[in-house]
PDB file of C-alpha atoms in Angstrom:
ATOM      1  CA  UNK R   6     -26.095 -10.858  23.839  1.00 55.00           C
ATOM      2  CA  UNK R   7     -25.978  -7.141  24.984  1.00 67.00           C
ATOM      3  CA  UNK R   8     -25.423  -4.279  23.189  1.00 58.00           C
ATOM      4  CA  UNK R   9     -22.027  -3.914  23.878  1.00 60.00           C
ATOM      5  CA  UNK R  10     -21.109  -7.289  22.800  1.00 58.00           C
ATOM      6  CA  UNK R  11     -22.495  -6.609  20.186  1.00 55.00           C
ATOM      7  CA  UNK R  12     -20.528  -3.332  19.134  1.00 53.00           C
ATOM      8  CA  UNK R  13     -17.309  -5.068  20.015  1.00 57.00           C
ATOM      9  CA  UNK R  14     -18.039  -7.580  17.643  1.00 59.00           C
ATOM     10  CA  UNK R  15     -18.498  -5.126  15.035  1.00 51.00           C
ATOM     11  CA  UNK R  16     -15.660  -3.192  15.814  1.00 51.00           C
ATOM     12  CA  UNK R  17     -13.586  -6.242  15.500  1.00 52.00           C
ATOM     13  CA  UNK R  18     -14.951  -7.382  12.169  1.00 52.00           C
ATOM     14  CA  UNK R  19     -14.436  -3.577  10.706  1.00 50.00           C
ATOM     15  CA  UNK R  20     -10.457  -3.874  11.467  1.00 50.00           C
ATOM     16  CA  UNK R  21      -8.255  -5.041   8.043  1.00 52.00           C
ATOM     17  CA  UNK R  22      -6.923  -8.595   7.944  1.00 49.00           C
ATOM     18  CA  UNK R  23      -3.400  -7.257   8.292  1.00 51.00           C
ATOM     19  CA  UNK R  24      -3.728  -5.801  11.735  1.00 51.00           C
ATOM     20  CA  UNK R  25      -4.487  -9.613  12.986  1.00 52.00           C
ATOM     21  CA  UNK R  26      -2.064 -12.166  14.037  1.00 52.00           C
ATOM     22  CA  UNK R  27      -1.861 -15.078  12.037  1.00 57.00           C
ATOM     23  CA  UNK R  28      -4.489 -17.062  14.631  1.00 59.00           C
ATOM     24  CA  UNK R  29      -6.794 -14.121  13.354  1.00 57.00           C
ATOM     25  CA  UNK R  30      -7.256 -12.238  16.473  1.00 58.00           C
ATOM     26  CA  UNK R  31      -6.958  -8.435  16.301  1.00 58.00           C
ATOM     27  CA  UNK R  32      -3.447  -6.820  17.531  1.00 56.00           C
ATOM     28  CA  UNK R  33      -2.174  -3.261  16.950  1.00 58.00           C
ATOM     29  CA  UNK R  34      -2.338  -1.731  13.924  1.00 56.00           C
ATOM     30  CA  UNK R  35       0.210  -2.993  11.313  1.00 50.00           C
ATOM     31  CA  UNK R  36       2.605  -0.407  10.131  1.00 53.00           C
ATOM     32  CA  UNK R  37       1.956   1.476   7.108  1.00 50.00           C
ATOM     33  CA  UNK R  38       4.470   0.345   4.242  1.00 51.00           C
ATOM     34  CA  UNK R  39       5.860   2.174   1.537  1.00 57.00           C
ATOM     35  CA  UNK R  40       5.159   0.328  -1.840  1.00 59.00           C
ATOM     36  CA  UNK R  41       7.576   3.033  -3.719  1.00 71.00           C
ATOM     37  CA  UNK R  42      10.274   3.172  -1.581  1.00 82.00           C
ATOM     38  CA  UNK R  43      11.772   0.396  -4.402  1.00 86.00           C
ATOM     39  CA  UNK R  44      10.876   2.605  -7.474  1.00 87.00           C
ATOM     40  CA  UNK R  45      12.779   5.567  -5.126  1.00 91.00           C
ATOM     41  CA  UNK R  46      15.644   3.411  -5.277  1.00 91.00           C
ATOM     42  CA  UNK R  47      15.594   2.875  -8.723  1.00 92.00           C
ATOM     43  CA  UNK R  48      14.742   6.099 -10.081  1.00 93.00           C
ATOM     44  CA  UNK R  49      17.781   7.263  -7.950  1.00 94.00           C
ATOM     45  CA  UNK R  50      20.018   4.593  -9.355  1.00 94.00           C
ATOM     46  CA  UNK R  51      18.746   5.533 -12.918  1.00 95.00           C
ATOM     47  CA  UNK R  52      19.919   8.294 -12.425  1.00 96.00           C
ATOM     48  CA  UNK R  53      23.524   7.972 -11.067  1.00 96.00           C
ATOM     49  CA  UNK R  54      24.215   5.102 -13.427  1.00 95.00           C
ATOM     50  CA  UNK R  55      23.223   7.549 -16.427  1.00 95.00           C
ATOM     51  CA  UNK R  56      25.683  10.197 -15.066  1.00 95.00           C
ATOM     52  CA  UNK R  57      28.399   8.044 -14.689  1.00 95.00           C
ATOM     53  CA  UNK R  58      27.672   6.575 -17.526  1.00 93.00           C
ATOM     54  CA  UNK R  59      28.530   9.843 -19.535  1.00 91.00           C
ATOM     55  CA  UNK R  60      32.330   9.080 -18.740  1.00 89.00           C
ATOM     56  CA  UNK R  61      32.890   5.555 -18.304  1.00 88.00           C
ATOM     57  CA  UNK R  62      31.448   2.266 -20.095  1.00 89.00           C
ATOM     58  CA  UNK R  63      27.866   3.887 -21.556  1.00 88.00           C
ATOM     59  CA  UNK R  64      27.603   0.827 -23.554  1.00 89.00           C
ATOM     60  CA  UNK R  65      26.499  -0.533 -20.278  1.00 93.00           C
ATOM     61  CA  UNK R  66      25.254   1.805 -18.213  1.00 94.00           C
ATOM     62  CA  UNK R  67      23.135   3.432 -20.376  1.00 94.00           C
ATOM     63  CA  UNK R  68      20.161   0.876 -21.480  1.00 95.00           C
ATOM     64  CA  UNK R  69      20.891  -0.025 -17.280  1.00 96.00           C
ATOM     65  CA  UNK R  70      19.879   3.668 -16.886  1.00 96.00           C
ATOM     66  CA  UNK R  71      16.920   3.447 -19.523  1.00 96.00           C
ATOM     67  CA  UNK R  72      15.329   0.199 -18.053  1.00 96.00           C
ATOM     68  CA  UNK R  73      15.768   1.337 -14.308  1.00 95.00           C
ATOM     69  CA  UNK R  74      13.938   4.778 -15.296  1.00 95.00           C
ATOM     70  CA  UNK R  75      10.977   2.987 -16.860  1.00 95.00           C
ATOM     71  CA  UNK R  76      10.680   0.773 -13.925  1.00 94.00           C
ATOM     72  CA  UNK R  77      10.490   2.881 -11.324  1.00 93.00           C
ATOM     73  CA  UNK R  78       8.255   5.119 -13.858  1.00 93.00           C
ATOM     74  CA  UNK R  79       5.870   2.009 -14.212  1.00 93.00           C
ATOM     75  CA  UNK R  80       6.032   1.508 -10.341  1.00 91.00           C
ATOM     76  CA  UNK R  81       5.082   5.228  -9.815  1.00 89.00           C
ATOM     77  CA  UNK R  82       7.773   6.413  -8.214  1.00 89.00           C
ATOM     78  CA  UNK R  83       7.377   9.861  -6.183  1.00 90.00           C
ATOM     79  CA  UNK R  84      10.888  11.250  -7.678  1.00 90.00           C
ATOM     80  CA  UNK R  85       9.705  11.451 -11.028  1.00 92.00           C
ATOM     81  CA  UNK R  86      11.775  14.385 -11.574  1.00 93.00           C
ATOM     82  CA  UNK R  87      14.749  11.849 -11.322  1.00 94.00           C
ATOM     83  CA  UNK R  88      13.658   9.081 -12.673  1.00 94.00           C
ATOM     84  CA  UNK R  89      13.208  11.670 -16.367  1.00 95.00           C
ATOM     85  CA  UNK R  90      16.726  12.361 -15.918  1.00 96.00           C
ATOM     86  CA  UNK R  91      17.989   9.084 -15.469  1.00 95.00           C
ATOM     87  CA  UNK R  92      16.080   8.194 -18.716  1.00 96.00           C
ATOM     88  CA  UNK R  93      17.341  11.000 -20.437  1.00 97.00           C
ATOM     89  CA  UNK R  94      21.114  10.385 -18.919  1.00 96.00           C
ATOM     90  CA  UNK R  95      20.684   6.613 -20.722  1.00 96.00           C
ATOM     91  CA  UNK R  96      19.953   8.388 -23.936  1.00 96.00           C
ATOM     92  CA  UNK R  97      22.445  10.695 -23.711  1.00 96.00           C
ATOM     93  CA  UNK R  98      24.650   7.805 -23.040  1.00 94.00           C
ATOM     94  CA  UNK R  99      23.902   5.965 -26.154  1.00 94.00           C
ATOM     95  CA  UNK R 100      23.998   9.151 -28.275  1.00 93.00           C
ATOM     96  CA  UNK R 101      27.514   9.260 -26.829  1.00 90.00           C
ATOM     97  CA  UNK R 102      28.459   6.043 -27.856  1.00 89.00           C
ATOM     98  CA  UNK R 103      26.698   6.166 -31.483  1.00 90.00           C
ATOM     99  CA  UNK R 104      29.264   9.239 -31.959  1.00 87.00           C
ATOM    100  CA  UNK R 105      31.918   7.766 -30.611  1.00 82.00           C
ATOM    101  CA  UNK R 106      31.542   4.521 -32.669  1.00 84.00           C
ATOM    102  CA  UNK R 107      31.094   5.996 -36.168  1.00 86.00           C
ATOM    103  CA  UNK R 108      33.525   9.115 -35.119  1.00 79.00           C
ATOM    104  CA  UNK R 109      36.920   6.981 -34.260  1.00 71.00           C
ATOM    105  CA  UNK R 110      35.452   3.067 -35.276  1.00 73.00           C
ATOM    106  CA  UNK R 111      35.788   1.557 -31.690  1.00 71.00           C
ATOM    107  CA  UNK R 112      33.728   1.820 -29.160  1.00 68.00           C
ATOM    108  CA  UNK R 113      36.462   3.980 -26.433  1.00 65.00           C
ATOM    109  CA  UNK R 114      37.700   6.725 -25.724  1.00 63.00           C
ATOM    110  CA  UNK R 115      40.361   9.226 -27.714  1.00 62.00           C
ATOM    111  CA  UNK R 116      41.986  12.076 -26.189  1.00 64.00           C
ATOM    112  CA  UNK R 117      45.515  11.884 -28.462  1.00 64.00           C
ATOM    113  CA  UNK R 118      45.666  13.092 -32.018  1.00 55.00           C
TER     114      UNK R 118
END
């Protein structure tokens, strides 16, 4: 063997398993993947289901809002910021319902007199 035979070899054996195809020989780099692009999406949805759930059907959307923010919290999302508010939002939503429930005695809305 020569030297350079030798530093190809090595060169090959220093490259991760992912950048192979599936007959193991080395191809282009694989694409770098972003493992919290799904806790984005949920700390985003956490979010917009706790502000809609404000208004309309919190008995739902609100512990939907709580266990999206803790998942995408768990998953370590990089919106953080919105993922807090979405879990707050779900809160808020079943404070909202709590008054509504011992305020009129059914769980909806009351706007007459």
């Amino acid at each position: 063997m020569t030297l350079t035979a030798i530093a190809r070899r090595s060169e090959t054996a220093a490259r991760p398993l992912d950048s192979c195809d599936p007959a193991g020989t080395p191809g282009p780099a694989a694409p770098a993947r972003r493992p919290t692009r799904d806790a984005d999406g949920l700390a985003v949805a956490s979010f917009v289901l706790g502000l809609v759930g404000l208004l309309v059907m919190n008995i739902l959307l609100g512990p939907a809002a709580i266990v999206m923010a803790v998942l995408a919290l768990v998953r370590s999302t990089a919106r953080r910021g919105r993922a807090l508010l979405g879990l707050a939002l779900g809160v808020a939503d079943l404070v909202v319902l709590a008054f509504l429930v011992t305020g009129n005695g059914v769980v909806a809305w009351n706007f007459g007199g």
